[in-house]
Amino acid sequence: QSTWGKMNKENKTKHICRSASHAGNWYSDKPDELREQLTNWLEQARSSLDSTIHQQNIIGLIAPHAGYYYSGSTAAFSYAAVKPSNFKRVFILGPSHAWYLSNCALPVATQYKTPVGTLNVDIDIVNDLKSSGLFAQFEVAKDENEHSLEMHMPFIAHIMKDQDIKIVPILIGNLDVQGEKKFGELLANFIDDTSNLFIISSDFCHWGERFDYTPHESKKPIFETISKLDHDGMNLIEKLDTTNFSKYLEETGNTICGRHPISVYLHALNCSSKKKELKFVRYAQSSQVKKMNDSSVSYASAIVTEK
């Protein structure tokens, strides 16, 4: 019998907890310090965002998942204009770095711990998705090795602290185009329910010999080449253009680690009943690459609203 079955039959109140395994390394494990950092990043982002953004109802976002020292301030730009009271549920779609996954997977864990609060998984929705027969499951040990979902949990727990919300974490595997479309169609119904917030976890270009990716143009600083490469992809994402985004990835090989979660989400947006608008609001690089032995990772934050 599956862990899911045991979990639901034996004791509905007994939780399977996923610890904040990257706390103390990728971000602070001290609750007060982490709250202060999150609050400061969000306040700085709110003051920098265009005032019209605050008037819109955000239903989705793309944000990075690197260590907070590098990407916390960039991630805050997508979270800053979210209205917590609009939501009952948060879907988090992230790539699998720690183990190879050919489809998509749902968690065995029913609770995600963070230093700033505990988030409960929406078991009913997980079981609903599981019933499609399309999903694998990821055990707690595999979950705790993966960072793409966890890095969003403190932001969610912090901004939703006064809301009774549940989460639906989904790992998106190495899908082909048809697989991306299939899972996008499956999730489209949840996007139509505006009490669901969708968070797409992705960094952008990983440039350097350690990433085995070093495209450059001789007449430009390397960091400018990286920026153009990323923005070419971001422009296609803003257009919700799944076909040309797929071609762009094939032609450039850009090392966008969340390319599959992004593509699934774009398909879902295109399949939903109302038109959506996606807009990038922040772009940053971990460092400005000037020499071939340098390296960097790019971070971008976007928001999605209903037209």
CSV table of N, CA and C in Angstrom, one decimal, residues 40-154:
chain,number,residue,atom,x,y,z
A,40,ASN,N,12.3,43.4,5.4
A,40,ASN,CA,13.1,44.5,4.7
A,40,ASN,C,13.1,44.3,3.2
A,41,TRP,N,13.3,43.1,2.7
A,41,TRP,CA,13.3,42.9,1.3
A,41,TRP,C,11.9,43.2,0.7
A,42,LEU,N,10.9,42.8,1.3
A,42,LEU,CA,9.5,43.1,0.8
A,42,LEU,C,9.2,44.6,0.8
A,43,GLU,N,9.6,45.3,1.9
A,43,GLU,CA,9.4,46.7,2.0
A,43,GLU,C,10.2,47.5,0.9
A,44,GLN,N,11.4,47.1,0.7
A,44,GLN,CA,12.2,47.7,-0.4
A,44,GLN,C,11.6,47.5,-1.8
A,45,ALA,N,11.1,46.3,-2.0
A,45,ALA,CA,10.5,45.9,-3.3
A,45,ALA,C,9.2,46.7,-3.5
A,46,ARG,N,8.4,46.8,-2.4
A,46,ARG,CA,7.1,47.5,-2.6
A,46,ARG,C,7.4,49.0,-2.9
A,47,SER,N,8.4,49.6,-2.3
A,47,SER,CA,8.7,51.0,-2.6
A,47,SER,C,9.3,51.2,-4.0
A,48,SER,N,9.8,50.1,-4.6
A,48,SER,CA,10.5,50.3,-5.9
A,48,SER,C,9.5,49.9,-7.0
A,49,LEU,N,8.5,49.1,-6.8
A,49,LEU,CA,7.6,48.6,-7.8
A,49,LEU,C,6.7,49.8,-8.3
A,50,ASP,N,6.3,49.7,-9.6
A,50,ASP,CA,5.4,50.7,-10.1
A,50,ASP,C,4.1,50.7,-9.3
A,51,SER,N,3.6,51.9,-9.0
A,51,SER,CA,2.4,51.9,-8.1
A,51,SER,C,1.2,51.2,-8.7
A,52,THR,N,1.1,51.1,-10.1
A,52,THR,CA,0.0,50.4,-10.7
A,52,THR,C,-0.1,48.9,-10.4
A,53,ILE,N,1.1,48.4,-10.1
A,53,ILE,CA,1.2,46.9,-9.8
A,53,ILE,C,0.5,46.6,-8.6
A,54,HIS,N,0.5,47.5,-7.6
A,54,HIS,CA,-0.1,47.3,-6.3
A,54,HIS,C,-1.6,47.3,-6.4
A,55,GLN,N,-2.2,47.8,-7.5
A,55,GLN,CA,-3.6,47.9,-7.7
A,55,GLN,C,-4.1,46.6,-8.4
A,56,GLN,N,-3.2,45.8,-8.9
A,56,GLN,CA,-3.6,44.6,-9.6
A,56,GLN,C,-3.8,43.4,-8.7
A,57,ASN,N,-4.6,42.5,-9.1
A,57,ASN,CA,-4.7,41.2,-8.4
A,57,ASN,C,-3.8,40.2,-9.0
A,58,ILE,N,-2.7,39.9,-8.3
A,58,ILE,CA,-1.7,38.9,-8.8
A,58,ILE,C,-2.2,37.5,-8.5
A,59,ILE,N,-2.1,36.7,-9.5
A,59,ILE,CA,-2.6,35.3,-9.3
A,59,ILE,C,-1.4,34.3,-9.5
A,60,GLY,N,-0.3,34.8,-9.9
A,60,GLY,CA,0.9,33.9,-10.1
A,60,GLY,C,2.2,34.7,-10.1
A,61,LEU,N,3.3,34.0,-9.9
A,61,LEU,CA,4.6,34.6,-10.0
A,61,LEU,C,5.7,33.6,-10.3
A,62,ILE,N,6.7,34.2,-10.9
A,62,ILE,CA,8.0,33.4,-11.1
A,62,ILE,C,9.0,34.1,-10.2
A,63,ALA,N,9.8,33.3,-9.5
A,63,ALA,CA,10.8,33.8,-8.6
A,63,ALA,C,11.9,32.8,-8.4
A,64,PRO,N,13.1,33.3,-8.1
A,64,PRO,CA,14.3,32.4,-8.0
A,64,PRO,C,14.3,31.6,-6.7
A,65,HIS,N,15.2,30.6,-6.7
A,65,HIS,CA,15.3,29.7,-5.5
A,65,HIS,C,16.8,29.5,-5.0
A,66,ALA,N,17.6,30.5,-5.3
A,66,ALA,CA,19.0,30.4,-4.8
A,66,ALA,C,19.0,30.8,-3.3
A,67,GLY,N,20.2,30.7,-2.7
A,67,GLY,CA,20.4,31.2,-1.3
A,67,GLY,C,19.9,32.6,-1.2
A,68,TYR,N,19.3,33.0,-0.1
A,68,TYR,CA,18.7,34.3,0.1
A,68,TYR,C,19.8,35.4,0.0
A,69,TYR,N,21.0,35.2,0.3
A,69,TYR,CA,22.1,36.2,0.2
A,69,TYR,C,22.2,36.6,-1.3
A,70,TYR,N,22.0,35.7,-2.2
A,70,TYR,CA,22.1,36.0,-3.6
A,70,TYR,C,20.7,36.5,-4.2
A,71,SER,N,19.6,35.8,-3.9
A,71,SER,CA,18.4,36.0,-4.6
A,71,SER,C,17.2,36.5,-3.8
A,72,GLY,N,17.4,36.6,-2.5
A,72,GLY,CA,16.2,37.0,-1.6
A,72,GLY,C,15.6,38.3,-2.0
A,73,SER,N,16.4,39.3,-2.3
A,73,SER,CA,15.9,40.6,-2.6
A,73,SER,C,15.2,40.6,-4.0
A,74,THR,N,15.7,39.8,-4.9
A,74,THR,CA,15.0,39.7,-6.2
A,74,THR,C,13.7,38.9,-6.1
A,75,ALA,N,13.6,37.8,-5.3
A,75,ALA,CA,12.4,37.1,-5.1
A,75,ALA,C,11.3,38.0,-4.5
A,76,ALA,N,11.7,38.9,-3.6
A,76,ALA,CA,10.8,39.8,-2.9
A,76,ALA,C,10.0,40.6,-3.9
A,77,PHE,N,10.5,40.9,-5.0
A,77,PHE,CA,9.8,41.8,-6.0
A,77,PHE,C,8.5,41.1,-6.5
A,78,SER,N,8.5,39.8,-6.6
A,78,SER,CA,7.3,39.1,-7.1
A,78,SER,C,6.3,38.9,-5.9
A,79,TYR,N,6.8,38.7,-4.7
A,79,TYR,CA,5.9,38.5,-3.6
A,79,TYR,C,5.4,39.8,-3.0
A,80,ALA,N,6.0,41.0,-3.3
A,80,ALA,CA,5.7,42.2,-2.7
A,80,ALA,C,4.3,42.7,-2.9
A,81,ALA,N,3.8,42.4,-4.1
A,81,ALA,CA,2.4,43.0,-4.5
A,81,ALA,C,1.3,41.9,-4.3
A,82,VAL,N,1.6,40.8,-3.8
A,82,VAL,CA,0.6,39.7,-3.5
A,82,VAL,C,-0.3,40.2,-2.4
A,83,LYS,N,-1.6,40.0,-2.6
A,83,LYS,CA,-2.6,40.3,-1.6
A,83,LYS,C,-3.0,39.0,-0.9
A,84,PRO,N,-2.4,38.7,0.3
A,84,PRO,CA,-2.6,37.4,0.9
A,84,PRO,C,-4.1,37.0,1.2
A,85,SER,N,-4.9,38.0,1.5
A,85,SER,CA,-6.3,37.7,1.8
A,85,SER,C,-7.1,37.2,0.6
A,86,ASN,N,-6.5,37.3,-0.6
A,86,ASN,CA,-7.2,36.8,-1.8
A,86,ASN,C,-7.1,35.2,-2.0
A,87,PHE,N,-6.2,34.6,-1.1
A,87,PHE,CA,-5.9,33.2,-1.4
A,87,PHE,C,-6.2,32.2,-0.3
A,88,LYS,N,-6.6,31.0,-0.7
A,88,LYS,CA,-6.8,29.9,0.2
A,88,LYS,C,-5.8,28.8,0.0
A,89,ARG,N,-5.1,28.9,-1.1
A,89,ARG,CA,-4.2,27.7,-1.5
A,89,ARG,C,-3.1,28.3,-2.3
A,90,VAL,N,-1.9,27.7,-2.2
A,90,VAL,CA,-0.7,28.1,-3.0
A,90,VAL,C,-0.1,26.8,-3.6
A,91,PHE,N,0.0,26.9,-4.9
A,91,PHE,CA,0.7,25.8,-5.7
A,91,PHE,C,2.1,26.3,-5.9
A,92,ILE,N,3.1,25.4,-5.7
A,92,ILE,CA,4.5,25.7,-5.9
A,92,ILE,C,5.0,24.7,-6.9
A,93,LEU,N,5.5,25.1,-8.1
A,93,LEU,CA,6.0,24.3,-9.1
A,93,LEU,C,7.5,24.5,-9.2
A,94,GLY,N,8.3,23.5,-9.0
A,94,GLY,CA,9.7,23.7,-9.0
A,94,GLY,C,10.4,22.5,-9.7
A,95,PRO,N,11.6,22.7,-10.2
A,95,PRO,CA,12.4,21.7,-10.9
A,95,PRO,C,13.0,20.7,-9.9
A,96,SER,N,13.4,19.5,-10.4
A,96,SER,CA,14.1,18.6,-9.6
A,96,SER,C,15.6,18.6,-9.9
A,97,HIS,N,16.4,19.1,-8.9
A,97,HIS,CA,17.8,19.1,-9.1
A,97,HIS,C,18.4,17.9,-8.5
A,98,ALA,N,17.9,17.3,-7.5
A,98,ALA,CA,18.5,16.3,-6.7
A,98,ALA,C,18.4,14.9,-7.2
A,99,TRP,N,17.4,14.7,-8.0
A,99,TRP,CA,17.2,13.3,-8.6
A,99,TRP,C,16.4,13.4,-9.9
A,100,TYR,N,16.8,12.5,-10.8
A,100,TYR,CA,16.2,12.5,-12.1
A,100,TYR,C,14.7,12.2,-12.1
A,101,LEU,N,13.9,13.0,-12.7
A,101,LEU,CA,12.4,12.8,-12.7
A,101,LEU,C,11.9,13.0,-14.1
A,102,SER,N,11.3,11.9,-14.7
A,102,SER,CA,10.8,12.0,-16.1
A,102,SER,C,9.4,12.6,-16.2
A,103,ASN,N,8.7,12.6,-15.1
A,103,ASN,CA,7.3,13.1,-15.2
A,103,ASN,C,7.2,14.2,-14.1
A,104,CYS,N,6.1,14.2,-13.3
A,104,CYS,CA,6.0,15.1,-12.2
A,104,CYS,C,5.7,14.4,-11.0
A,105,ALA,N,5.9,15.0,-9.8
A,105,ALA,CA,5.7,14.2,-8.6
A,105,ALA,C,5.1,15.1,-7.5
A,106,LEU,N,4.4,14.4,-6.6
A,106,LEU,CA,3.7,15.0,-5.5
A,106,LEU,C,4.3,14.6,-4.2
A,107,PRO,N,4.2,15.4,-3.1
A,107,PRO,CA,4.9,15.1,-1.9
A,107,PRO,C,4.2,14.0,-1.0
A,108,VAL,N,5.0,13.2,-0.3
A,108,VAL,CA,4.5,12.4,0.7
A,108,VAL,C,4.2,13.3,2.0
A,109,ALA,N,5.1,14.2,2.2
A,109,ALA,CA,5.0,15.1,3.4
A,109,ALA,C,3.6,15.8,3.4
A,110,THR,N,3.1,16.0,4.6
A,110,THR,CA,1.8,16.7,4.7
A,110,THR,C,2.0,18.1,5.4
A,111,GLN,N,3.2,18.3,5.9
A,111,GLN,CA,3.6,19.6,6.5
A,111,GLN,C,5.0,20.0,6.1
A,112,TYR,N,5.2,21.3,5.9
A,112,TYR,CA,6.5,21.8,5.6
A,112,TYR,C,6.8,22.8,6.7
A,113,LYS,N,7.9,22.5,7.4
A,113,LYS,CA,8.4,23.4,8.4
A,113,LYS,C,9.2,24.5,7.9
A,114,THR,N,9.1,25.7,8.4
A,114,THR,CA,10.0,26.8,8.2
A,114,THR,C,10.3,27.5,9.5
A,115,PRO,N,11.4,28.3,9.6
A,115,PRO,CA,11.7,29.0,10.8
A,115,PRO,C,10.6,30.0,11.2
A,116,VAL,N,9.8,30.4,10.2
A,116,VAL,CA,8.8,31.4,10.5
A,116,VAL,C,7.4,30.9,10.4
A,117,GLY,N,7.2,29.6,10.5
A,117,GLY,CA,5.9,29.0,10.5
A,117,GLY,C,5.8,27.7,9.8
A,118,THR,N,4.7,27.0,10.0
A,118,THR,CA,4.5,25.7,9.4
A,118,THR,C,3.4,25.8,8.4
A,119,LEU,N,3.6,25.1,7.2
A,119,LEU,CA,2.6,25.2,6.1
A,119,LEU,C,2.0,23.8,5.9
A,120,ASN,N,0.7,23.7,5.9
A,120,ASN,CA,0.1,22.4,5.7
A,120,ASN,C,-0.2,22.1,4.2
A,121,VAL,N,0.0,20.9,3.8
A,121,VAL,CA,-0.3,20.5,2.4
A,121,VAL,C,-1.8,20.3,2.3
A,122,ASP,N,-2.3,20.6,1.1
A,122,ASP,CA,-3.7,20.4,0.9
A,122,ASP,C,-3.8,18.9,0.4
A,123,ILE,N,-4.1,18.0,1.3
A,123,ILE,CA,-4.1,16.6,1.0
A,123,ILE,C,-5.2,16.2,0.0
A,124,ASP,N,-6.3,16.9,0.1
A,124,ASP,CA,-7.4,16.6,-0.8
A,124,ASP,C,-7.0,16.9,-2.3
A,125,ILE,N,-6.3,18.0,-2.5
A,125,ILE,CA,-5.9,18.4,-3.8
A,125,ILE,C,-4.8,17.4,-4.3
A,126,VAL,N,-3.9,17.1,-3.4
A,126,VAL,CA,-2.8,16.1,-3.8
A,126,VAL,C,-3.5,14.8,-4.2
A,127,ASN,N,-4.5,14.3,-3.4
A,127,ASN,CA,-5.1,13.1,-3.8
A,127,ASN,C,-5.9,13.2,-5.1
A,128,ASP,N,-6.5,14.4,-5.3
A,128,ASP,CA,-7.2,14.6,-6.6
A,128,ASP,C,-6.2,14.5,-7.8
A,129,LEU,N,-5.1,15.2,-7.6
A,129,LEU,CA,-4.1,15.1,-8.7
A,129,LEU,C,-3.5,13.7,-8.9
A,130,LYS,N,-3.3,13.1,-7.7
A,130,LYS,CA,-2.8,11.7,-7.8
A,130,LYS,C,-3.7,10.7,-8.5
A,131,SER,N,-5.0,11.0,-8.4
A,131,SER,CA,-6.0,10.1,-9.0
A,131,SER,C,-5.9,10.1,-10.6
A,132,SER,N,-5.2,11.1,-11.1
A,132,SER,CA,-5.0,11.2,-12.6
A,132,SER,C,-4.1,10.1,-13.1
A,133,GLY,N,-3.3,9.5,-12.2
A,133,GLY,CA,-2.4,8.5,-12.6
A,133,GLY,C,-1.1,9.0,-13.3
A,134,LEU,N,-1.0,10.3,-13.3
A,134,LEU,CA,0.2,10.9,-14.0
A,134,LEU,C,1.4,11.3,-13.1
A,135,PHE,N,1.2,11.2,-11.8
A,135,PHE,CA,2.2,11.7,-10.9
A,135,PHE,C,2.9,10.6,-10.2
A,136,ALA,N,4.2,10.8,-10.0
A,136,ALA,CA,5.0,10.0,-9.1
A,136,ALA,C,4.9,10.6,-7.7
A,137,GLN,N,5.5,10.0,-6.7
A,137,GLN,CA,5.6,10.7,-5.4
A,137,GLN,C,7.0,10.8,-5.0
A,138,PHE,N,7.3,11.9,-4.1
A,138,PHE,CA,8.6,12.0,-3.6
A,138,PHE,C,8.6,11.9,-2.1
A,139,GLU,N,9.4,11.0,-1.6
A,139,GLU,CA,9.5,10.7,-0.2
A,139,GLU,C,10.2,11.9,0.5
A,140,VAL,N,10.0,12.0,1.8
A,140,VAL,CA,10.6,13.1,2.6
A,140,VAL,C,12.1,13.3,2.4
A,141,ALA,N,12.8,12.2,2.4
A,141,ALA,CA,14.3,12.3,2.2
A,141,ALA,C,14.6,13.0,0.9
A,142,LYS,N,14.0,12.6,-0.2
A,142,LYS,CA,14.2,13.2,-1.5
A,142,LYS,C,13.8,14.7,-1.4
A,143,ASP,N,12.7,14.9,-0.8
A,143,ASP,CA,12.1,16.3,-0.6
A,143,ASP,C,13.1,17.2,0.1
A,144,GLU,N,13.7,16.7,1.1
A,144,GLU,CA,14.6,17.5,1.9
A,144,GLU,C,16.0,17.7,1.2
A,145,ASN,N,16.3,16.9,0.2
A,145,ASN,CA,17.5,17.1,-0.6
A,145,ASN,C,17.3,18.2,-1.6
A,146,GLU,N,16.1,18.4,-2.0
A,146,GLU,CA,15.7,19.4,-3.0
A,146,GLU,C,15.5,20.8,-2.5
A,147,HIS,N,16.0,21.8,-3.1
A,147,HIS,CA,15.8,23.2,-2.6
A,147,HIS,C,14.8,24.0,-3.4
A,148,SER,N,14.4,23.6,-4.5
A,148,SER,CA,13.6,24.5,-5.4
A,148,SER,C,12.3,24.9,-4.8
A,149,LEU,N,11.7,23.9,-4.1
A,149,LEU,CA,10.4,24.2,-3.4
A,149,LEU,C,10.6,24.9,-2.1
A,150,GLU,N,11.6,24.4,-1.3
A,150,GLU,CA,11.8,24.9,0.1
A,150,GLU,C,12.1,26.4,0.1
A,151,MET,N,12.9,26.9,-0.9
A,151,MET,CA,13.3,28.3,-0.8
A,151,MET,C,12.1,29.3,-0.9
A,152,HIS,N,11.0,28.8,-1.3
A,152,HIS,CA,9.8,29.6,-1.3
A,152,HIS,C,9.0,29.5,-0.1
A,153,MET,N,9.2,28.5,0.7
A,153,MET,CA,8.3,28.3,1.9
A,153,MET,C,8.4,29.4,2.9
A,154,PRO,N,9.6,29.9,3.3
A,154,PRO,CA,9.6,31.0,4.2
A,154,PRO,C,8.9,32.3,3.7
